[in-house]
Short mmCIF file of C-alpha atoms and ligand atoms in Angstrom, two decimals:
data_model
loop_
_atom_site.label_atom_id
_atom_site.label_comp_id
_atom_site.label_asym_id
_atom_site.label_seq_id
_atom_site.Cartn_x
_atom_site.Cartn_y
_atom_site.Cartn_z
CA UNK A 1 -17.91 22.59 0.52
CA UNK A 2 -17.97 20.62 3.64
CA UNK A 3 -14.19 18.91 4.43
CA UNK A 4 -13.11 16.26 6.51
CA UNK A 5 -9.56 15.82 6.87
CA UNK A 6 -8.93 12.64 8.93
CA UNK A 7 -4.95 12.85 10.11
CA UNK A 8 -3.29 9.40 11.94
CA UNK A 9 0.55 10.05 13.12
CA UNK A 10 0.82 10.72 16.66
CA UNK A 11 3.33 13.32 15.72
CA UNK A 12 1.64 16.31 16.60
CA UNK A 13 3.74 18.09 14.43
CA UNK A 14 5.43 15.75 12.29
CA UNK A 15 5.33 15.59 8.73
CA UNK A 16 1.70 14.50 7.81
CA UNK A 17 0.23 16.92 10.70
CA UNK A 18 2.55 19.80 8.69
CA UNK A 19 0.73 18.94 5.48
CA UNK A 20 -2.53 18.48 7.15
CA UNK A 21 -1.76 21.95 8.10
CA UNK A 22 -0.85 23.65 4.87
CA UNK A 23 -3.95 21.90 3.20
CA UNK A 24 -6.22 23.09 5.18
CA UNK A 25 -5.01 26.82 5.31
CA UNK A 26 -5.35 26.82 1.45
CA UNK A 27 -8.67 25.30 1.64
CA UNK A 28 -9.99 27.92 4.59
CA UNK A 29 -8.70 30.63 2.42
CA UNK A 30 -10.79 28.87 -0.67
CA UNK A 31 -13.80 29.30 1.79
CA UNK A 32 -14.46 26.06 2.80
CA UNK A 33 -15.49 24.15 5.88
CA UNK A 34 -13.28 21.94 7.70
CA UNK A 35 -13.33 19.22 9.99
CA UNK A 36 -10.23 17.72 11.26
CA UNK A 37 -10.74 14.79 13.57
CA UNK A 38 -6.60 13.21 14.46
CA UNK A 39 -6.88 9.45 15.23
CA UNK A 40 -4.07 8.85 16.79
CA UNK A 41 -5.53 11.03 19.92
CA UNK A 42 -9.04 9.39 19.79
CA UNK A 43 -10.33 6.27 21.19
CA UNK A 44 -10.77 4.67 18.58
CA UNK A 45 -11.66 0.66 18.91
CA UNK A 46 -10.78 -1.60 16.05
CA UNK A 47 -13.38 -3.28 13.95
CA UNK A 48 -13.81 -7.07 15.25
CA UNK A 49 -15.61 -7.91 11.88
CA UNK A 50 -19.30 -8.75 14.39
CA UNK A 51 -21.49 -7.19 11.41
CA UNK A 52 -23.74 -6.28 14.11
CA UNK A 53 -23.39 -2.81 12.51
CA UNK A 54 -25.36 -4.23 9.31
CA UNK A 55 -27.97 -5.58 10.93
CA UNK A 56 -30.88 -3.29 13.70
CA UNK A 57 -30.34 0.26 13.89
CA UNK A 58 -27.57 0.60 16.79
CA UNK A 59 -24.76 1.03 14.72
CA UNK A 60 -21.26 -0.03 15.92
CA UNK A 61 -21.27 -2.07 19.16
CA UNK A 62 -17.87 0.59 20.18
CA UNK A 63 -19.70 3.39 21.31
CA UNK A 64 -16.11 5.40 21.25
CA UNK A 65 -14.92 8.06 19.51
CA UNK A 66 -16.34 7.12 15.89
CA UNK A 67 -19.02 8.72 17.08
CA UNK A 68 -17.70 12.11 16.69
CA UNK A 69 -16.41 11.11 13.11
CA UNK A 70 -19.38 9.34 11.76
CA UNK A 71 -21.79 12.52 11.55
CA UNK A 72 -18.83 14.16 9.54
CA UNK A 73 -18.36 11.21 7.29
CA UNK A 74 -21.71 11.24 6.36
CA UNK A 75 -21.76 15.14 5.30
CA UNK A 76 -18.67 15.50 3.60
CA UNK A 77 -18.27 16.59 -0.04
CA UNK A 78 -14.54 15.75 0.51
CA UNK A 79 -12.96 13.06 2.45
CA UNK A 80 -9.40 13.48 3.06
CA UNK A 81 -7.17 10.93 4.84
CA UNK A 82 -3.55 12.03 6.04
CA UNK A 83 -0.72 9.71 7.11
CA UNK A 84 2.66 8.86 7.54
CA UNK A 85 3.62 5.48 5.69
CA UNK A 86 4.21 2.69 7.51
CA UNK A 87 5.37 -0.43 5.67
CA UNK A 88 4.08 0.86 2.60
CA UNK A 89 0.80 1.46 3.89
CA UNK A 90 -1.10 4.21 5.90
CA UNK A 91 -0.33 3.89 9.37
CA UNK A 92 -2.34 1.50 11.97
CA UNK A 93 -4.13 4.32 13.31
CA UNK A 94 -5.55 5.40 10.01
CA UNK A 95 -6.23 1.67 9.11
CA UNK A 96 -8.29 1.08 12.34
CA UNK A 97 -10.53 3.80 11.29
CA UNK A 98 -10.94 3.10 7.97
CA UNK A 99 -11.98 -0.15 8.80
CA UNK A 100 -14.72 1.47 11.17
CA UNK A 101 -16.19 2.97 8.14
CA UNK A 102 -17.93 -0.20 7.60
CA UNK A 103 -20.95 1.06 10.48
CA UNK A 104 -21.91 3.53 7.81
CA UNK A 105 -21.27 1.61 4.87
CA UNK A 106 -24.79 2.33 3.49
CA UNK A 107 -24.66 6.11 3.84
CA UNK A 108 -21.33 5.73 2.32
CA UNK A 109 -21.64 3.83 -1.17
CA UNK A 110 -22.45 5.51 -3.87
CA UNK A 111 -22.57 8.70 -2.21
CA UNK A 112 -21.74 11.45 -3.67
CA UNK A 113 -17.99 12.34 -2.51
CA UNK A 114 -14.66 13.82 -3.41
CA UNK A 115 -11.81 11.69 -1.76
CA UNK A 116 -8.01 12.67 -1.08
CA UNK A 117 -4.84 11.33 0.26
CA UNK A 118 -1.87 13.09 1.19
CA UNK A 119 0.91 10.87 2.79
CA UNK A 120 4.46 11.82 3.76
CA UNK A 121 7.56 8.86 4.06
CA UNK A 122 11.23 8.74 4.33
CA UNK A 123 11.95 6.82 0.95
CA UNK A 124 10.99 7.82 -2.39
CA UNK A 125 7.61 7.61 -3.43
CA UNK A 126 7.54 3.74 -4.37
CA UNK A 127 6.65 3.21 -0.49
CA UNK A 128 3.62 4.83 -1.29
CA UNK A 129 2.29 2.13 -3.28
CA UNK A 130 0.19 0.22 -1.03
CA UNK A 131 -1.64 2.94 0.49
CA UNK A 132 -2.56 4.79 -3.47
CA UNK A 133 -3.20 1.33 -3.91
CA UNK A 134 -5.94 0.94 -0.77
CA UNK A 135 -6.73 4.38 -1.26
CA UNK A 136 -8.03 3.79 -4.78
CA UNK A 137 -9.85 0.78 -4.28
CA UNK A 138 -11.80 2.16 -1.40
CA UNK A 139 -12.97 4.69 -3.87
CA UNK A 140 -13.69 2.54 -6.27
CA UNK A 141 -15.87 0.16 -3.72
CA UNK A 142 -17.57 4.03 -2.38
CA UNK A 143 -17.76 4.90 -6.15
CA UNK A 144 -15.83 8.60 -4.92
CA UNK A 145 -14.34 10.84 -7.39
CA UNK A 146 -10.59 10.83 -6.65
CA UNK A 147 -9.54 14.50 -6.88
CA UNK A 148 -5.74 14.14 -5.44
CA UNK A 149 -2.70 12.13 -4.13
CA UNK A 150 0.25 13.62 -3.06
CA UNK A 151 2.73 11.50 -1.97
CA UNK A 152 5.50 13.37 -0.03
CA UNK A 153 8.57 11.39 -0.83
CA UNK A 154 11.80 11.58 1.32
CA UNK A 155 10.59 13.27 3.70
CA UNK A 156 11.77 11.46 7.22
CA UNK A 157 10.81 14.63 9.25
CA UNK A 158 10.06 18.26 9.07
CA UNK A 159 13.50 19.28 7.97
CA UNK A 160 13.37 17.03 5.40
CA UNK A 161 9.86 17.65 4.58
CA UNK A 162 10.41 21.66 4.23
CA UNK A 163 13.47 20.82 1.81
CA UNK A 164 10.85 19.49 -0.63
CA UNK A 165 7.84 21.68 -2.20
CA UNK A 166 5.45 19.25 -1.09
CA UNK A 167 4.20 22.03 1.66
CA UNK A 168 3.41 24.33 -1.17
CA UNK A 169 1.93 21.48 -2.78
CA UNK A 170 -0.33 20.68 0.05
CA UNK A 171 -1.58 24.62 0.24
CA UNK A 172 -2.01 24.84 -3.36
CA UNK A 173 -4.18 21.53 -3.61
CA UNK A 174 -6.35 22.64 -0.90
CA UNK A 175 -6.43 26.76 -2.30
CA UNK A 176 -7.83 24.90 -5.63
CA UNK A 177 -10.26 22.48 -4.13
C1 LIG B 201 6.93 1.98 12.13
C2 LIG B 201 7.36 2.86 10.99
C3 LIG B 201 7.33 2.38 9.72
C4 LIG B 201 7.74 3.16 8.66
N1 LIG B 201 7.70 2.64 7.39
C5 LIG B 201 8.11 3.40 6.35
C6 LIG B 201 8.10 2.86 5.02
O1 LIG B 201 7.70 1.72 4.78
N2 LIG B 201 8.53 3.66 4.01
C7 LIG B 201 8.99 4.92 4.23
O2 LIG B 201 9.37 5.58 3.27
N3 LIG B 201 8.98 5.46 5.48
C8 LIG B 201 8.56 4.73 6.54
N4 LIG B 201 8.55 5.27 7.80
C9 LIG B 201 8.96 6.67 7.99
C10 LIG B 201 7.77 7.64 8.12
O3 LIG B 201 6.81 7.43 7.10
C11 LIG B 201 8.26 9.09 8.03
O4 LIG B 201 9.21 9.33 9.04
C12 LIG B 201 7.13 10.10 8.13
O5 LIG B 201 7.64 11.38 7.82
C13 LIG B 201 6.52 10.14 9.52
O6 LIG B 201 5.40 11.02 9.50
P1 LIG B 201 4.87 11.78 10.82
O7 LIG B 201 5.95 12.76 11.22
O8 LIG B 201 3.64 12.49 10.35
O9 LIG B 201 4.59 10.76 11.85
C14 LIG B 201 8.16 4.50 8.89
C15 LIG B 201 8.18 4.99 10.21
C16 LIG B 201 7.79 4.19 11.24
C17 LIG B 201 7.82 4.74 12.66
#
């Protein structure tokens, strides 16, 4: 199966880039193939909304670095989106390039794709709501087949993240994918 995992702290090795980590070892060991594309060090222009993407055959007027994601978008079995919560949400980074998902929004609906979210926080996992919220609804627009959330509660950083089992969790998810 073809894998995307899209990650969005700029923690290089924070907490979601840890379980970005762990997920994708158990899903390399599984035998899969991954791409892992880490907003927060692309160039990554936000959508202004021009629909110029829906209309001609140029695509996006931001010829930036949604060009290296699109192609992987398209050819995933499995979408995966990684991010720390901010303000109950994914992160701004992750947000920007959801919303540049639009460009391909033909290719994308009703395709025939798994979708994941993994997200790590400081609270427990009530701050998750917004993003499983988002996250479901964009599936349900896509018309995906949700296969996992795991919300990593109470996990501010590392330490605190490798005090919980959500590590494991991650591996495991991805080893059974
Ligand atoms: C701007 C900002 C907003 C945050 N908002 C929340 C929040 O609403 N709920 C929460 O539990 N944690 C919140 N956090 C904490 C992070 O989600 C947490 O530290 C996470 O482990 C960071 O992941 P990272 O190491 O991958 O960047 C916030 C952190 C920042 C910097």
């Amino acid at each position: 199966m073809k894998i995307t995992v899209i990650t969005s702290s700029a923690h290089r090795n924070g907490t979601s880039s840890m379980m970005a980590d762990e997920f994708i070892r158990g899903a390399k060991e599984a035998g899969h193939e991954i791409f892992r594309f880490d907003a927060a060090f692309k160039n990554i222009h936000p959508c202004i909304g021009c629909a110029k993407c829906q209309t001609g055959d140029k695509g996006c007027v931001f010829k930036d670095d949604m060009q290296e994601l699109n192609p992987h978008l398209l050819d995933a079995d499995l979408i995966v989106l990684v991010s720390p919560i901010y303000y109950f949400d994914v992160n701004g980074q992750m947000k920007v390039t959801i919303d540049r998902f639009f460009a391909n929004n033909m290719a994308l609906y009703g395709a025939t794709k798994r979708f994941a979210l993994i997200t790590t926080m400081s609270d427990p996992a009530f701050a998750a709501e917004g993003a499983n919220t988002t996250f479901k609804l964009i599936a349900d627009l896509y018309k995906w087949d949700v296969v996992g959330i795991i919300n990593a509660e109470n996990s501010s950083d590392v330490e605190a993240l490798k005090k919980t089992d959500f590590l494991k969790k991650a591996y495991e998810f991805g080893r059974s994918i």
